[in-house]
Amino acid sequence: MALSGTNSLRPSSAPASTSSKTLWIIRHNLQIVLGSILLCMFCGFYMYNHFSTTYTRWTRWANEQNVHHIFANNSTQAAITQLHHASLNITLVEPTSGEQVEATTESTEKHQWEQEQERRQKNLRKQCASLGLQKNITEDWLKKYKGNLGHMLVSDKHQAMYCYVPKVSCTNWKEVFLVMNGVTTKEQVKKYSLRTVHSKTSSAKWRLNRLSTNEILHRLKTYKKFILVRNPFSRSLSTYRDKFEKDTPLSRSFRNGYGNKIHLKYGNHGELAGKKPPAGGYDVTFQEFIKYIGDHKKVKFNGGPTEHWIPMFDLCNPCAVQYDIIGHLETLALDTKNILEQIGGLPYMDLVVGQSPHGTNSSKNKTLSKYFHQLTEEDIEGIRWRYEKDFKIFGYSNERVPID
């Protein structure tokens, strides 16, 4: 039986002739090529968008690190100057009268600061526990050690307490508390002499040890408590330069009160024994001072202790007082900003941040290296011994001796 209409058995899309078949193949291949091109374009766009976003985030993170580093290692104005000359994706808020210059990025600097505070707090608790020094301040503790709280200044208005450590921006912070407690004004306190600032603070009724037991316990429990500390290596140098090198009435009194004994004993100047020292006291070398600091036999030092070189641990009881904020002189601007922000004291920022007229620049590497080159390994070991708790509890390395 013959079949008719055989073309109806061929697929409708198939070409009916050789030429038509060739055109069909070309058209089919073109569709494949065009589809591949569109797919490649889509993938390329997706990858570009993905890597562009990743690069932007990485650049933003890098900028934040740069801003943090610049502000941590420079005065505020110097940091702003650097930022103006840097190609960083940040916004600078221009200064207005009575306000501090701020540099912000899209991701908050506050989070980084809080992470660093957590690290410092964790290290403090760990070291206090490992040294067996973790304590709680109770009525019984206060009966024995209430006098140890004399370095804590109180502001009831701002519900804040601060433990001051000499040679850690303490004069500036004393000025802040004098103003916050209504003793003087911000403008007037800048005219005070060093002696006036210290005497007014020393006689103040708002030192924690001058309050009743119940008043102390209440404030320790409810007030914001903070402390500012410093690398013991640079603190010891700053103390020496301030108290024995400067030619001021205060430094002359230190040379006569402490320096003469230090010079005679640790400078091996026995031939001067019994002789009347010069009016301004003997010139004490840095090495003589450090030998005195590191003398194991003098647990309380020659001539009695003085707050200027007593370990920070002994001044501020960090294993007993639960400090909310641990500030470092090395990050003073950032820590100060956050402290004042939390206690409502930002208007006093300029009293703390900036070049202090009382400073000795003893944290600069060049200065540290110059003086520490004068010491022997035995001398440096004496610093490590005297300030062992300070190094550990406040997270400073006693191996990083400041010698280039």
JSON list of N, CA, C and O in Angstrom, two decimals, residues 151 153 162 164-166 169-181 183-184 189 192 194 196-202 206-207 307-308 351-352:
[
{"chain": "A", "resi": 151, "resn": "HIS", "atom": "N", "xyz": [43.02, 58.14, 96.35]},
{"chain": "A", "resi": 151, "resn": "HIS", "atom": "CA", "xyz": [43.31, 58.62, 95.00]},
{"chain": "A", "resi": 151, "resn": "HIS", "atom": "C", "xyz": [42.06, 58.63, 94.11]},
{"chain": "A", "resi": 151, "resn": "HIS", "atom": "O", "xyz": [42.15, 58.98, 92.94]},
{"chain": "A", "resi": 153, "resn": "LEU", "atom": "N", "xyz": [38.71, 60.28, 93.02]},
{"chain": "A", "resi": 153, "resn": "LEU", "atom": "CA", "xyz": [37.96, 61.53, 93.06]},
{"chain": "A", "resi": 153, "resn": "LEU", "atom": "C", "xyz": [36.51, 61.25, 92.65]},
{"chain": "A", "resi": 153, "resn": "LEU", "atom": "O", "xyz": [36.26, 60.43, 91.76]},
{"chain": "A", "resi": 162, "resn": "TYR", "atom": "N", "xyz": [37.02, 58.62, 89.58]},
{"chain": "A", "resi": 162, "resn": "TYR", "atom": "CA", "xyz": [38.26, 58.51, 88.81]},
{"chain": "A", "resi": 162, "resn": "TYR", "atom": "C", "xyz": [39.43, 58.31, 89.76]},
{"chain": "A", "resi": 162, "resn": "TYR", "atom": "O", "xyz": [39.60, 59.06, 90.73]},
{"chain": "A", "resi": 164, "resn": "TYR", "atom": "N", "xyz": [43.26, 58.68, 90.12]},
{"chain": "A", "resi": 164, "resn": "TYR", "atom": "CA", "xyz": [44.34, 59.36, 89.41]},
{"chain": "A", "resi": 164, "resn": "TYR", "atom": "C", "xyz": [45.70, 58.72, 89.71]},
{"chain": "A", "resi": 164, "resn": "TYR", "atom": "O", "xyz": [45.97, 58.29, 90.83]},
{"chain": "A", "resi": 165, "resn": "VAL", "atom": "N", "xyz": [46.51, 58.64, 88.68]},
{"chain": "A", "resi": 165, "resn": "VAL", "atom": "CA", "xyz": [47.87, 58.10, 88.78]},
{"chain": "A", "resi": 165, "resn": "VAL", "atom": "C", "xyz": [48.82, 59.20, 88.32]},
{"chain": "A", "resi": 165, "resn": "VAL", "atom": "O", "xyz": [48.71, 59.67, 87.19]},
{"chain": "A", "resi": 166, "resn": "PRO", "atom": "N", "xyz": [49.74, 59.65, 89.18]},
{"chain": "A", "resi": 166, "resn": "PRO", "atom": "CA", "xyz": [50.71, 60.66, 88.75]},
{"chain": "A", "resi": 166, "resn": "PRO", "atom": "C", "xyz": [51.46, 60.24, 87.50]},
{"chain": "A", "resi": 166, "resn": "PRO", "atom": "O", "xyz": [51.82, 59.07, 87.35]},
{"chain": "A", "resi": 169, "resn": "SER", "atom": "N", "xyz": [48.49, 61.98, 82.94]},
{"chain": "A", "resi": 169, "resn": "SER", "atom": "CA", "xyz": [47.54, 63.05, 82.65]},
{"chain": "A", "resi": 169, "resn": "SER", "atom": "C", "xyz": [46.69, 63.41, 83.87]},
{"chain": "A", "resi": 169, "resn": "SER", "atom": "O", "xyz": [45.58, 63.92, 83.72]},
{"chain": "A", "resi": 170, "resn": "CYS", "atom": "N", "xyz": [47.22, 63.18, 85.08]},
{"chain": "A", "resi": 170, "resn": "CYS", "atom": "CA", "xyz": [46.38, 63.35, 86.27]},
{"chain": "A", "resi": 170, "resn": "CYS", "atom": "C", "xyz": [46.10, 64.82, 86.56]},
{"chain": "A", "resi": 170, "resn": "CYS", "atom": "O", "xyz": [45.02, 65.16, 87.06]},
{"chain": "A", "resi": 171, "resn": "THR", "atom": "N", "xyz": [47.03, 65.73, 86.27]},
{"chain": "A", "resi": 171, "resn": "THR", "atom": "CA", "xyz": [46.79, 67.15, 86.52]},
{"chain": "A", "resi": 171, "resn": "THR", "atom": "C", "xyz": [45.59, 67.63, 85.69]},
{"chain": "A", "resi": 171, "resn": "THR", "atom": "O", "xyz": [44.71, 68.35, 86.19]},
{"chain": "A", "resi": 172, "resn": "ASN", "atom": "N", "xyz": [45.54, 67.24, 84.43]},
{"chain": "A", "resi": 172, "resn": "ASN", "atom": "CA", "xyz": [44.43, 67.63, 83.56]},
{"chain": "A", "resi": 172, "resn": "ASN", "atom": "C", "xyz": [43.10, 67.09, 84.07]},
{"chain": "A", "resi": 172, "resn": "ASN", "atom": "O", "xyz": [42.08, 67.79, 84.05]},
{"chain": "A", "resi": 173, "resn": "TRP", "atom": "N", "xyz": [43.10, 65.83, 84.52]},
{"chain": "A", "resi": 173, "resn": "TRP", "atom": "CA", "xyz": [41.86, 65.24, 85.01]},
{"chain": "A", "resi": 173, "resn": "TRP", "atom": "C", "xyz": [41.44, 65.84, 86.35]},
{"chain": "A", "resi": 173, "resn": "TRP", "atom": "O", "xyz": [40.25, 65.94, 86.65]},
{"chain": "A", "resi": 174, "resn": "LYS", "atom": "N", "xyz": [42.41, 66.23, 87.16]},
{"chain": "A", "resi": 174, "resn": "LYS", "atom": "CA", "xyz": [42.06, 66.93, 88.40]},
{"chain": "A", "resi": 174, "resn": "LYS", "atom": "C", "xyz": [41.36, 68.25, 88.08]},
{"chain": "A", "resi": 174, "resn": "LYS", "atom": "O", "xyz": [40.41, 68.65, 88.76]},
{"chain": "A", "resi": 175, "resn": "GLU", "atom": "N", "xyz": [41.83, 68.93, 87.03]},
{"chain": "A", "resi": 175, "resn": "GLU", "atom": "CA", "xyz": [41.19, 70.17, 86.60]},
{"chain": "A", "resi": 175, "resn": "GLU", "atom": "C", "xyz": [39.74, 69.91, 86.20]},
{"chain": "A", "resi": 175, "resn": "GLU", "atom": "O", "xyz": [38.84, 70.70, 86.53]},
{"chain": "A", "resi": 176, "resn": "VAL", "atom": "N", "xyz": [39.52, 68.80, 85.49]},
{"chain": "A", "resi": 176, "resn": "VAL", "atom": "CA", "xyz": [38.15, 68.45, 85.08]},
{"chain": "A", "resi": 176, "resn": "VAL", "atom": "C", "xyz": [37.26, 68.26, 86.30]},
{"chain": "A", "resi": 176, "resn": "VAL", "atom": "O", "xyz": [36.13, 68.78, 86.35]},
{"chain": "A", "resi": 177, "resn": "PHE", "atom": "N", "xyz": [37.75, 67.55, 87.32]},
{"chain": "A", "resi": 177, "resn": "PHE", "atom": "CA", "xyz": [36.92, 67.30, 88.51]},
{"chain": "A", "resi": 177, "resn": "PHE", "atom": "C", "xyz": [36.73, 68.56, 89.34]},
{"chain": "A", "resi": 177, "resn": "PHE", "atom": "O", "xyz": [35.68, 68.73, 89.99]},
{"chain": "A", "resi": 178, "resn": "LEU", "atom": "N", "xyz": [37.69, 69.46, 89.34]},
{"chain": "A", "resi": 178, "resn": "LEU", "atom": "CA", "xyz": [37.51, 70.74, 90.02]},
{"chain": "A", "resi": 178, "resn": "LEU", "atom": "C", "xyz": [36.36, 71.53, 89.38]},
{"chain": "A", "resi": 178, "resn": "LEU", "atom": "O", "xyz": [35.55, 72.14, 90.07]},
{"chain": "A", "resi": 179, "resn": "VAL", "atom": "N", "xyz": [36.28, 71.48, 88.06]},
{"chain": "A", "resi": 179, "resn": "VAL", "atom": "CA", "xyz": [35.22, 72.18, 87.35]},
{"chain": "A", "resi": 179, "resn": "VAL", "atom": "C", "xyz": [33.88, 71.45, 87.53]},
{"chain": "A", "resi": 179, "resn": "VAL", "atom": "O", "xyz": [32.85, 72.06, 87.82]},
{"chain": "A", "resi": 180, "resn": "MET", "atom": "N", "xyz": [33.88, 70.12, 87.37]},
{"chain": "A", "resi": 180, "resn": "MET", "atom": "CA", "xyz": [32.63, 69.35, 87.50]},
{"chain": "A", "resi": 180, "resn": "MET", "atom": "C", "xyz": [32.03, 69.47, 88.89]},
{"chain": "A", "resi": 180, "resn": "MET", "atom": "O", "xyz": [30.82, 69.41, 89.06]},
{"chain": "A", "resi": 181, "resn": "ASN", "atom": "N", "xyz": [32.89, 69.66, 89.90]},
{"chain": "A", "resi": 181, "resn": "ASN", "atom": "CA", "xyz": [32.39, 69.77, 91.28]},
{"chain": "A", "resi": 181, "resn": "ASN", "atom": "C", "xyz": [32.14, 71.22, 91.69]},
{"chain": "A", "resi": 181, "resn": "ASN", "atom": "O", "xyz": [31.89, 71.49, 92.88]},
{"chain": "A", "resi": 183, "resn": "VAL", "atom": "N", "xyz": [34.08, 73.84, 91.93]},
{"chain": "A", "resi": 183, "resn": "VAL", "atom": "CA", "xyz": [35.11, 74.57, 92.67]},
{"chain": "A", "resi": 183, "resn": "VAL", "atom": "C", "xyz": [35.54, 75.81, 91.89]},
{"chain": "A", "resi": 183, "resn": "VAL", "atom": "O", "xyz": [35.84, 76.85, 92.47]},
{"chain": "A", "resi": 184, "resn": "THR", "atom": "N", "xyz": [35.58, 75.69, 90.57]},
{"chain": "A", "resi": 184, "resn": "THR", "atom": "CA", "xyz": [36.00, 76.79, 89.72]},
{"chain": "A", "resi": 184, "resn": "THR", "atom": "C", "xyz": [35.34, 76.64, 88.36]},
{"chain": "A", "resi": 184, "resn": "THR", "atom": "O", "xyz": [34.53, 75.73, 88.15]},
{"chain": "A", "resi": 189, "resn": "VAL", "atom": "N", "xyz": [40.20, 77.58, 85.67]},
{"chain": "A", "resi": 189, "resn": "VAL", "atom": "CA", "xyz": [41.09, 76.48, 86.06]},
{"chain": "A", "resi": 189, "resn": "VAL", "atom": "C", "xyz": [42.33, 76.43, 85.18]},
{"chain": "A", "resi": 189, "resn": "VAL", "atom": "O", "xyz": [43.39, 75.96, 85.60]},
{"chain": "A", "resi": 192, "resn": "TYR", "atom": "N", "xyz": [45.23, 78.17, 86.75]},
{"chain": "A", "resi": 192, "resn": "TYR", "atom": "CA", "xyz": [45.78, 77.66, 88.00]},
{"chain": "A", "resi": 192, "resn": "TYR", "atom": "C", "xyz": [47.21, 77.16, 87.81]},
{"chain": "A", "resi": 192, "resn": "TYR", "atom": "O", "xyz": [47.55, 76.59, 86.78]},
{"chain": "A", "resi": 194, "resn": "LEU", "atom": "N", "xyz": [50.31, 74.52, 88.97]},
{"chain": "A", "resi": 194, "resn": "LEU", "atom": "CA", "xyz": [50.31, 73.11, 89.36]},
{"chain": "A", "resi": 194, "resn": "LEU", "atom": "C", "xyz": [50.03, 72.96, 90.85]},
{"chain": "A", "resi": 194, "resn": "LEU", "atom": "O", "xyz": [49.24, 72.10, 91.26]},
{"chain": "A", "resi": 196, "resn": "THR", "atom": "N", "xyz": [48.41, 74.88, 92.85]},
{"chain": "A", "resi": 196, "resn": "THR", "atom": "CA", "xyz": [47.02, 75.19, 93.17]},
{"chain": "A", "resi": 196, "resn": "THR", "atom": "C", "xyz": [46.10, 74.03, 92.83]},
{"chain": "A", "resi": 196, "resn": "THR", "atom": "O", "xyz": [45.22, 73.65, 93.61]},
{"chain": "A", "resi": 197, "resn": "VAL", "atom": "N", "xyz": [46.31, 73.44, 91.64]},
{"chain": "A", "resi": 197, "resn": "VAL", "atom": "CA", "xyz": [45.47, 72.30, 91.22]},
{"chain": "A", "resi": 197, "resn": "VAL", "atom": "C", "xyz": [45.61, 71.16, 92.22]},
{"chain": "A", "resi": 197, "resn": "VAL", "atom": "O", "xyz": [44.60, 70.58, 92.67]},
{"chain": "A", "resi": 198, "resn": "HIS", "atom": "N", "xyz": [46.84, 70.83, 92.59]},
{"chain": "A", "resi": 198, "resn": "HIS", "atom": "CA", "xyz": [47.06, 69.69, 93.49]},
{"chain": "A", "resi": 198, "resn": "HIS", "atom": "C", "xyz": [46.57, 69.99, 94.91]},
{"chain": "A", "resi": 198, "resn": "HIS", "atom": "O", "xyz": [46.00, 69.10, 95.57]},
{"chain": "A", "resi": 199, "resn": "SER", "atom": "N", "xyz": [46.79, 71.20, 95.37]},
{"chain": "A", "resi": 199, "resn": "SER", "atom": "CA", "xyz": [46.38, 71.51, 96.75]},
{"chain": "A", "resi": 199, "resn": "SER", "atom": "C", "xyz": [44.86, 71.54, 96.88]},
{"chain": "A", "resi": 199, "resn": "SER", "atom": "O", "xyz": [44.30, 71.04, 97.88]},
{"chain": "A", "resi": 200, "resn": "LYS", "atom": "N", "xyz": [44.17, 72.10, 95.89]},
{"chain": "A", "resi": 200, "resn": "LYS", "atom": "CA", "xyz": [42.71, 72.14, 95.95]},
{"chain": "A", "resi": 200, "resn": "LYS", "atom": "C", "xyz": [42.11, 70.73, 95.86]},
{"chain": "A", "resi": 200, "resn": "LYS", "atom": "O", "xyz": [41.09, 70.44, 96.49]},
{"chain": "A", "resi": 201, "resn": "THR", "atom": "N", "xyz": [42.75, 69.87, 95.09]},
{"chain": "A", "resi": 201, "resn": "THR", "atom": "CA", "xyz": [42.27, 68.49, 94.98]},
{"chain": "A", "resi": 201, "resn": "THR", "atom": "C", "xyz": [42.56, 67.72, 96.27]},
{"chain": "A", "resi": 201, "resn": "THR", "atom": "O", "xyz": [41.73, 66.94, 96.74]},
{"chain": "A", "resi": 202, "resn": "SER", "atom": "N", "xyz": [43.74, 67.95, 96.84]},
{"chain": "A", "resi": 202, "resn": "SER", "atom": "CA", "xyz": [44.12, 67.23, 98.07]},
{"chain": "A", "resi": 202, "resn": "SER", "atom": "C", "xyz": [43.21, 67.57, 99.24]},
{"chain": "A", "resi": 202, "resn": "SER", "atom": "O", "xyz": [42.92, 66.72, 100.08]},
{"chain": "A", "resi": 206, "resn": "TRP", "atom": "N", "xyz": [35.52, 65.66, 98.29]},
{"chain": "A", "resi": 206, "resn": "TRP", "atom": "CA", "xyz": [35.00, 64.64, 97.37]},
{"chain": "A", "resi": 206, "resn": "TRP", "atom": "C", "xyz": [36.06, 63.61, 96.96]},
{"chain": "A", "resi": 206, "resn": "TRP", "atom": "O", "xyz": [35.98, 63.03, 95.90]},
{"chain": "A", "resi": 207, "resn": "ARG", "atom": "N", "xyz": [37.02, 63.37, 97.84]},
{"chain": "A", "resi": 207, "resn": "ARG", "atom": "CA", "xyz": [37.90, 62.20, 97.70]},
{"chain": "A", "resi": 207, "resn": "ARG", "atom": "C", "xyz": [37.19, 61.03, 98.39]},
{"chain": "A", "resi": 207, "resn": "ARG", "atom": "O", "xyz": [36.64, 61.18, 99.48]},
{"chain": "A", "resi": 307, "resn": "GLU", "atom": "N", "xyz": [53.65, 58.99, 95.88]},
{"chain": "A", "resi": 307, "resn": "GLU", "atom": "CA", "xyz": [52.70, 58.56, 94.86]},
{"chain": "A", "resi": 307, "resn": "GLU", "atom": "C", "xyz": [53.28, 58.64, 93.45]},
{"chain": "A", "resi": 307, "resn": "GLU", "atom": "O", "xyz": [52.79, 57.97, 92.55]},
{"chain": "A", "resi": 308, "resn": "HIS", "atom": "N", "xyz": [54.32, 59.42, 93.25]},
{"chain": "A", "resi": 308, "resn": "HIS", "atom": "CA", "xyz": [54.83, 59.65, 91.90]},
{"chain": "A", "resi": 308, "resn": "HIS", "atom": "C", "xyz": [55.51, 58.42, 91.31]},
{"chain": "A", "resi": 308, "resn": "HIS", "atom": "O", "xyz": [55.62, 58.32, 90.09]},
{"chain": "A", "resi": 351, "resn": "LEU", "atom": "N", "xyz": [40.28, 70.19, 78.12]},
{"chain": "A", "resi": 351, "resn": "LEU", "atom": "CA", "xyz": [41.11, 70.26, 79.32]},
{"chain": "A", "resi": 351, "resn": "LEU", "atom": "C", "xyz": [42.05, 69.07, 79.42]},
{"chain": "A", "resi": 351, "resn": "LEU", "atom": "O", "xyz": [43.05, 69.12, 80.14]},
{"chain": "A", "resi": 352, "resn": "VAL", "atom": "N", "xyz": [41.72, 67.98, 78.71]},
{"chain": "A", "resi": 352, "resn": "VAL", "atom": "CA", "xyz": [42.51, 66.75, 78.81]},
{"chain": "A", "resi": 352, "resn": "VAL", "atom": "C", "xyz": [43.31, 66.48, 77.56]},
{"chain": "A", "resi": 352, "resn": "VAL", "atom": "O", "xyz": [44.52, 66.21, 77.62]}
]
